[in-house]
XYZ file of C-alpha atoms in Angstrom:
465
model
C 310.640 46.383 -42.940
C 308.883 45.172 -39.853
C 305.944 47.314 -38.629
C 304.123 46.408 -35.484
C 300.752 47.920 -34.547
C 299.784 47.812 -30.893
C 296.097 47.483 -30.708
C 293.399 45.769 -33.269
C 290.702 48.240 -33.082
C 289.825 51.075 -35.964
C 293.418 52.699 -35.929
C 295.493 49.670 -35.745
C 293.648 47.685 -38.533
C 293.438 50.744 -40.793
C 297.094 51.135 -40.246
C 297.970 47.514 -41.065
C 295.609 47.397 -44.087
C 297.594 50.565 -45.476
C 300.859 49.281 -44.917
C 300.088 45.963 -46.666
C 298.546 47.862 -49.628
C 301.449 50.107 -50.219
C 304.120 47.457 -49.772
C 302.866 43.890 -50.172
C 306.433 42.651 -48.785
C 306.093 44.373 -45.717
C 306.122 42.505 -42.461
C 303.218 43.629 -40.335
C 302.241 42.543 -37.040
C 299.212 43.601 -34.845
C 299.333 43.087 -31.171
C 295.832 42.673 -29.888
C 294.854 42.382 -26.112
C 292.037 40.330 -26.401
C 290.720 38.066 -29.207
C 288.530 40.385 -31.013
C 290.439 42.453 -33.803
C 288.517 44.904 -35.876
C 285.159 44.660 -34.078
C 282.787 47.515 -34.228
C 282.297 48.627 -30.745
C 279.934 51.391 -32.133
C 277.748 48.531 -33.226
C 277.510 47.099 -29.439
C 274.054 48.660 -28.610
C 272.497 46.878 -31.459
C 273.602 43.444 -30.604
C 272.209 44.013 -27.019
C 268.668 45.321 -28.474
C 268.900 42.055 -30.673
C 268.900 44.080 -33.947
C 272.348 42.581 -34.699
C 271.546 38.711 -34.369
C 275.164 37.512 -33.268
C 278.177 39.169 -31.838
C 280.395 37.536 -34.551
C 278.551 39.987 -36.852
C 280.036 43.127 -35.423
C 283.519 42.211 -36.894
C 284.454 44.569 -39.837
C 286.494 41.597 -41.180
C 286.975 38.201 -39.732
C 290.455 36.927 -38.607
C 290.684 34.963 -41.722
C 290.034 38.297 -43.794
C 292.981 40.053 -41.744
C 295.446 37.191 -42.302
C 294.616 37.029 -45.885
C 295.578 40.643 -46.203
C 298.874 39.758 -45.000
C 298.930 40.850 -41.474
C 300.149 38.689 -38.711
C 297.809 38.745 -35.640
C 299.191 38.201 -32.089
C 295.708 37.648 -30.219
C 295.508 37.719 -26.342
C 298.817 39.396 -26.361
C 299.662 42.390 -24.183
C 302.145 45.043 -24.900
C 304.222 45.571 -21.904
C 307.096 47.745 -22.635
C 308.459 49.815 -25.576
C 312.254 49.859 -26.019
C 312.803 52.780 -28.020
C 316.502 52.885 -28.577
C 316.585 49.230 -29.213
C 313.365 49.323 -31.102
C 311.884 46.454 -29.619
C 308.578 45.782 -27.805
C 308.205 43.517 -24.957
C 304.910 41.611 -25.136
C 303.300 38.887 -22.767
C 300.906 36.336 -23.964
C 297.673 34.965 -22.400
C 299.926 32.173 -20.571
C 302.119 34.905 -19.091
C 305.055 34.141 -21.331
C 307.096 37.068 -22.435
C 308.720 37.804 -25.996
C 310.614 40.814 -27.428
C 309.602 41.539 -30.882
C 311.844 43.841 -33.008
C 310.508 46.752 -35.054
C 311.516 49.220 -37.568
C 308.528 51.016 -37.188
C 305.834 51.027 -34.262
C 302.360 52.358 -34.484
C 300.696 52.799 -31.035
C 296.750 52.432 -31.070
C 296.030 51.798 -27.589
C 292.773 53.529 -27.575
C 290.623 54.817 -24.899
C 289.281 53.364 -21.394
C 285.968 54.304 -19.965
C 285.771 56.982 -17.286
C 285.022 55.585 -13.944
C 283.265 58.408 -12.118
C 283.591 58.944 -8.274
C 280.796 56.846 -7.408
C 280.806 55.162 -4.150
C 280.491 51.308 -4.978
C 282.285 51.483 -8.268
C 286.182 51.171 -6.917
C 287.881 50.077 -3.788
C 287.189 47.165 -1.411
C 283.699 45.492 -2.208
C 283.392 47.510 -5.378
C 280.236 46.058 -7.193
C 280.958 44.646 -10.742
C 279.030 42.505 -13.422
C 278.414 39.929 -11.151
C 276.115 42.159 -9.221
C 274.602 43.872 -12.634
C 276.914 46.735 -12.506
C 278.808 47.301 -15.737
C 281.054 49.653 -17.583
C 280.568 49.388 -21.297
C 283.405 49.619 -24.072
C 284.774 46.251 -25.044
C 283.576 43.144 -26.374
C 284.293 41.520 -22.818
C 282.137 44.285 -21.400
C 279.366 43.085 -23.847
C 279.471 39.708 -23.122
C 279.202 40.550 -19.463
C 276.152 42.633 -20.020
C 274.541 39.870 -21.884
C 275.169 37.360 -19.401
C 273.323 39.950 -16.914
C 270.648 40.172 -19.339
C 270.301 36.652 -20.041
C 270.865 35.096 -16.451
C 269.412 37.616 -14.045
C 266.458 38.465 -16.339
C 266.582 42.162 -14.890
C 263.207 44.023 -15.255
C 264.816 47.466 -14.769
C 268.084 49.216 -15.431
C 269.671 52.539 -14.445
C 271.941 54.204 -17.232
C 274.294 56.773 -15.695
C 275.098 59.169 -18.427
C 273.077 60.285 -21.586
C 275.796 61.060 -24.329
C 275.791 58.914 -27.531
C 276.501 55.394 -25.986
C 274.238 55.839 -22.884
C 271.026 57.043 -25.216
C 271.714 53.987 -27.576
C 271.703 51.603 -24.634
C 268.479 53.191 -23.313
C 267.031 52.441 -26.947
C 268.571 49.061 -26.718
C 267.409 47.863 -23.105
C 263.818 49.443 -23.756
C 263.653 47.384 -26.824
C 264.449 44.352 -24.835
C 261.494 44.990 -22.505
C 263.518 46.669 -19.421
C 262.019 49.503 -17.754
C 264.955 52.170 -18.183
C 265.928 55.242 -16.021
C 268.373 57.629 -17.530
C 270.457 59.677 -14.928
C 272.528 62.698 -16.350
C 274.427 65.077 -14.245
C 274.447 68.028 -16.759
C 271.036 70.090 -17.491
C 270.109 68.286 -20.594
C 270.476 64.935 -22.367
C 272.916 64.594 -25.387
C 275.103 67.848 -24.216
C 277.066 67.722 -27.520
C 274.166 69.611 -29.072
C 272.511 72.540 -27.896
C 269.580 72.218 -25.111
C 267.018 73.124 -27.685
C 267.730 69.820 -29.525
C 268.540 67.939 -26.562
C 264.960 68.904 -25.237
C 263.731 67.142 -28.342
C 266.021 64.159 -27.672
C 264.573 63.812 -23.994
C 260.896 64.006 -25.270
C 261.632 60.969 -27.471
C 263.126 59.064 -24.470
C 259.923 60.097 -22.593
C 257.461 59.069 -25.285
C 259.270 55.602 -25.334
C 258.735 55.121 -21.697
C 262.233 56.087 -20.485
C 262.398 57.902 -17.420
C 265.104 60.717 -17.601
C 266.438 62.536 -14.592
C 269.032 65.519 -15.746
C 271.048 67.616 -13.253
C 271.367 64.491 -11.249
C 274.809 63.428 -9.947
C 274.914 59.661 -8.790
C 276.805 59.327 -5.376
C 276.645 55.557 -4.706
C 275.691 52.149 -5.925
C 274.752 49.505 -3.425
C 273.166 45.996 -3.076
C 269.598 46.756 -2.207
C 268.147 45.003 1.223
C 266.338 42.144 1.117
C 262.616 42.585 0.282
C 263.368 45.679 -1.690
C 262.337 46.319 -5.430
C 265.475 45.865 -7.626
C 268.671 44.359 -6.388
C 270.734 47.487 -6.508
C 270.090 50.912 -4.662
C 271.370 54.220 -6.375
C 271.820 57.420 -4.339
C 272.071 60.633 -6.247
C 271.683 64.190 -5.755
C 269.672 66.670 -7.912
C 270.715 69.982 -9.012
C 268.701 71.771 -6.086
C 270.568 69.398 -3.725
C 267.653 67.008 -2.934
C 268.294 63.490 -2.575
C 267.203 61.251 -5.347
C 267.000 57.428 -4.666
C 266.177 54.529 -7.434
C 266.197 50.790 -7.142
C 267.188 48.834 -10.327
C 268.188 45.184 -11.240
C 271.173 46.470 -13.345
C 273.170 49.599 -13.572
C 275.159 50.785 -16.776
C 277.688 53.428 -16.326
C 278.680 55.436 -19.623
C 280.059 58.729 -18.886
C 282.764 58.814 -21.509
C 286.296 57.775 -22.280
C 289.939 58.842 -21.335
C 293.112 58.038 -23.759
C 294.798 54.974 -22.839
C 298.565 56.491 -22.850
C 300.297 54.303 -20.182
C 302.425 52.394 -22.487
C 303.474 55.372 -24.474
C 304.069 57.669 -21.649
C 306.244 55.220 -19.859
C 308.442 54.879 -23.050
C 308.739 58.855 -22.871
C 306.380 59.868 -25.350
C 305.022 63.418 -24.841
C 301.309 63.975 -23.883
C 299.028 66.899 -24.970
C 295.511 67.855 -24.711
C 293.548 65.692 -22.054
C 296.660 63.589 -21.594
C 296.501 62.001 -25.056
C 299.737 61.378 -26.978
C 301.119 64.145 -28.696
C 301.385 63.651 -32.392
C 302.043 65.601 -35.472
C 299.727 65.572 -38.353
C 301.691 62.728 -39.963
C 300.641 61.033 -36.629
C 304.258 60.837 -35.609
C 305.285 60.947 -31.778
C 308.278 62.792 -30.329
C 309.898 59.270 -30.248
C 311.961 58.068 -33.016
C 310.201 55.453 -35.324
C 307.140 55.587 -33.315
C 303.835 56.808 -34.576
C 300.398 56.779 -32.879
C 296.736 57.045 -33.907
C 293.151 56.728 -32.782
C 291.407 57.412 -29.397
C 294.870 57.580 -27.548
C 296.050 60.567 -29.384
C 295.298 64.273 -29.811
C 292.873 65.322 -32.617
C 293.689 68.251 -35.212
C 290.277 70.040 -35.399
C 289.930 72.023 -38.733
C 288.492 75.180 -36.774
C 290.054 74.535 -33.132
C 293.551 73.299 -33.777
C 294.631 70.581 -31.245
C 291.884 69.061 -28.983
C 290.902 65.518 -28.112
C 288.235 63.934 -29.809
C 287.661 60.346 -29.924
C 285.635 58.924 -32.843
C 285.658 55.934 -34.829
C 285.479 57.902 -37.939
C 288.858 59.907 -36.980
C 290.560 56.627 -35.956
C 290.377 54.837 -38.914
C 291.757 57.795 -41.124
C 294.551 58.569 -38.320
C 295.486 54.849 -38.635
C 295.399 55.013 -42.718
C 297.856 58.064 -42.398
C 300.145 56.298 -39.767
C 300.302 53.116 -41.724
C 301.247 55.065 -44.985
C 303.765 57.075 -43.087
C 305.253 54.121 -41.274
C 306.547 53.130 -44.849
C 307.983 56.384 -45.626
C 305.018 58.501 -46.823
C 304.337 61.912 -46.112
C 300.456 62.091 -45.827
C 299.095 64.236 -43.413
C 295.564 63.766 -41.421
C 293.509 66.720 -42.838
C 291.611 67.193 -39.674
C 288.112 66.401 -37.804
C 284.997 68.400 -37.319
C 283.619 66.253 -34.727
C 280.730 64.969 -37.232
C 278.404 62.648 -35.212
C 274.833 61.146 -35.531
C 272.977 59.006 -33.179
C 269.675 57.103 -33.604
C 267.295 57.489 -30.462
C 264.614 55.035 -31.011
C 262.608 56.573 -34.165
C 264.629 59.765 -34.128
C 267.954 61.166 -34.823
C 270.378 63.775 -33.885
C 273.457 64.981 -35.448
C 276.108 67.948 -35.246
C 279.002 69.040 -37.244
C 281.700 71.843 -36.230
C 281.312 74.272 -33.591
C 278.528 75.188 -31.275
C 277.967 79.179 -30.478
C 279.994 79.060 -27.104
C 282.707 76.837 -28.771
C 283.116 79.169 -31.846
C 283.077 82.325 -29.049
C 285.846 80.673 -27.131
C 287.908 79.943 -30.454
C 287.679 83.586 -31.271
C 284.870 83.805 -33.596
C 281.843 86.029 -33.639
C 279.330 83.596 -33.825
C 275.533 83.781 -34.560
C 273.328 80.869 -34.174
C 269.909 80.870 -35.667
C 267.500 78.025 -35.229
C 264.979 76.822 -37.912
C 262.703 74.043 -39.298
C 262.275 72.613 -42.746
C 260.450 69.380 -44.017
C 262.547 66.620 -45.267
C 260.765 66.453 -48.406
C 257.865 68.041 -50.205
C 254.928 68.111 -47.721
C 252.634 67.164 -50.526
C 254.094 63.762 -50.750
C 253.065 61.421 -48.033
C 255.380 60.850 -44.913
C 257.112 64.247 -44.628
C 258.932 64.906 -41.312
C 260.052 68.309 -39.995
C 263.699 68.915 -39.185
C 264.913 70.896 -36.468
C 268.374 72.877 -37.396
C 270.497 75.058 -35.647
C 273.317 76.880 -37.687
C 276.055 78.537 -36.412
C 278.017 81.157 -38.607
C 280.626 83.949 -37.992
C 278.940 87.372 -38.077
C 281.643 89.357 -39.692
C 282.688 86.641 -42.485
C 279.794 84.795 -42.875
C 281.877 81.637 -42.823
C 279.824 78.651 -41.940
C 281.039 76.941 -38.232
C 278.581 74.632 -37.300
C 275.228 72.710 -37.957
C 272.895 70.620 -35.695
C 270.160 68.680 -36.674
C 267.140 66.621 -35.206
C 264.528 64.771 -36.972
C 263.052 61.469 -37.753
C 265.490 58.487 -38.671
C 264.192 58.292 -42.107
C 264.583 62.079 -42.788
C 268.184 61.561 -44.037
C 269.640 63.455 -40.884
C 273.107 61.789 -41.745
C 273.211 62.696 -45.185
C 272.146 66.290 -44.498
C 274.696 66.545 -41.711
C 277.394 65.402 -44.009
C 276.453 68.183 -46.665
C 277.213 70.657 -43.966
C 280.433 68.996 -42.765
C 281.671 69.152 -46.311
C 280.762 72.810 -46.510
C 282.532 73.527 -43.334
C 285.559 71.405 -44.193
C 286.048 73.541 -47.355
C 285.529 77.064 -45.859
C 282.304 77.956 -47.140
C 280.177 80.742 -46.350
C 276.616 79.914 -45.128
C 275.259 81.904 -47.836
C 277.185 79.604 -50.257
C 275.368 76.517 -49.185
C 272.488 77.888 -51.148
C 274.564 77.521 -54.227
C 275.322 73.733 -53.887
C 273.747 71.579 -56.608
C 271.903 69.183 -54.351
C 269.384 66.361 -55.676
C 265.658 66.825 -55.541
C 262.463 64.749 -56.116
C 259.490 65.105 -54.140
C 259.359 61.925 -52.281
C 262.892 62.602 -51.074
C 263.575 66.308 -51.110
C 262.664 69.747 -52.064
C 264.268 72.223 -54.496
C 265.703 73.941 -51.857
C 267.065 71.261 -49.550
C 266.342 71.556 -45.688
C 270.096 72.424 -45.149
C 269.704 75.221 -47.794
C 266.678 76.536 -46.088
C 268.372 76.533 -42.824
C 271.166 78.486 -44.408
C 268.935 81.039 -45.858
C 267.319 81.585 -42.602
C 270.591 82.337 -40.911
C 271.609 84.840 -43.519
C 268.029 86.640 -43.031
C 268.761 86.668 -39.369
C 272.381 87.555 -39.215
C 271.440 90.538 -41.629
C 269.070 91.669 -38.794
C 271.881 91.746 -36.187
């Protein structure tokens, strides 16, 4: 049995490890387009900030670890074409040499690529790039380009286009490095994956740390600044009221999301689904014989929404494990995602799981969303912090549909969103959250945990509706 994985990130490596676990005699080859298999792309902002001392520390496992697990790594090797009837993969090496690799099962884990918004100066003749201090950020090579700008050009200021997870983390990282950061977001509030009430708290934390935040602002063009002007780059944008906005900066980082990289699979005849991602069943099988796919290039089964597109590292790991098992004849199914996420913004953290009010309504639920606050531990013990919460439940059934949290980074925001995610995963009602047997000691919690207080507030409010 020869299994080939295309892609050396979360999904591909998880699939390879699982296949080797189940059958140590299986031949497992991982085709990696660069020289950095199994690197934590999520950790890039913390390497940029200096909190992670060396880029090699971002590797989940070293190349030696992966090879010791029994997989054959083909680094700096690009998958060019899948011959589905012949069960062969055409690859090219760094020197341009071509080779046909035969397979019994193929797993596509080509991931996602950054969205390149329609900003003048980003594409076409004379487009600006890393040498000019203009960066997209998604890979290790992108990271090295950013670090070269920081170390060689010594920029004093930066503009970040986009205020999602990576944009916020990079605002934190560049501020820690001493740059004056301006964040531009096209939508009305930062971190648009949470409700504006919590997004406003995130924006307040950014402002308190010296980040200038411009929401409702669409960047139109990035150009080289004229000599004698502050900053080497000039940014033109439009505010929500159509007024012109101009800023200067020494570097620009564009991080406005990703799209699935499906070219290889689509050319081989794979069906595509939501947002152009590869269509797979819950066993991660494509419509092509002996071809599976996993990770940021595929559709995601959401436990409340059905098929969607939701690229997350945690999801990619799970999908890869399912694909690796099923490539060897297993019948495992991906259990589904709830979009559970958490992000650190300086000394605060924001998290969400499940559905927000408008998402629940669009999915056919009758949602009620209630905001509340609670202490992370007993207030009489020093250092307690308030947690802001938003609970969404179904009015008629009481089913818990979603939770959003914001609070201090030491207030166990991640732990508490995981409690909510577990409850939603298993279809619990909001009221039943109060029955959970959760831990308590005054320095770390309360007899009623903060998420239970939020659940009780929801029940009281829902009864009044």
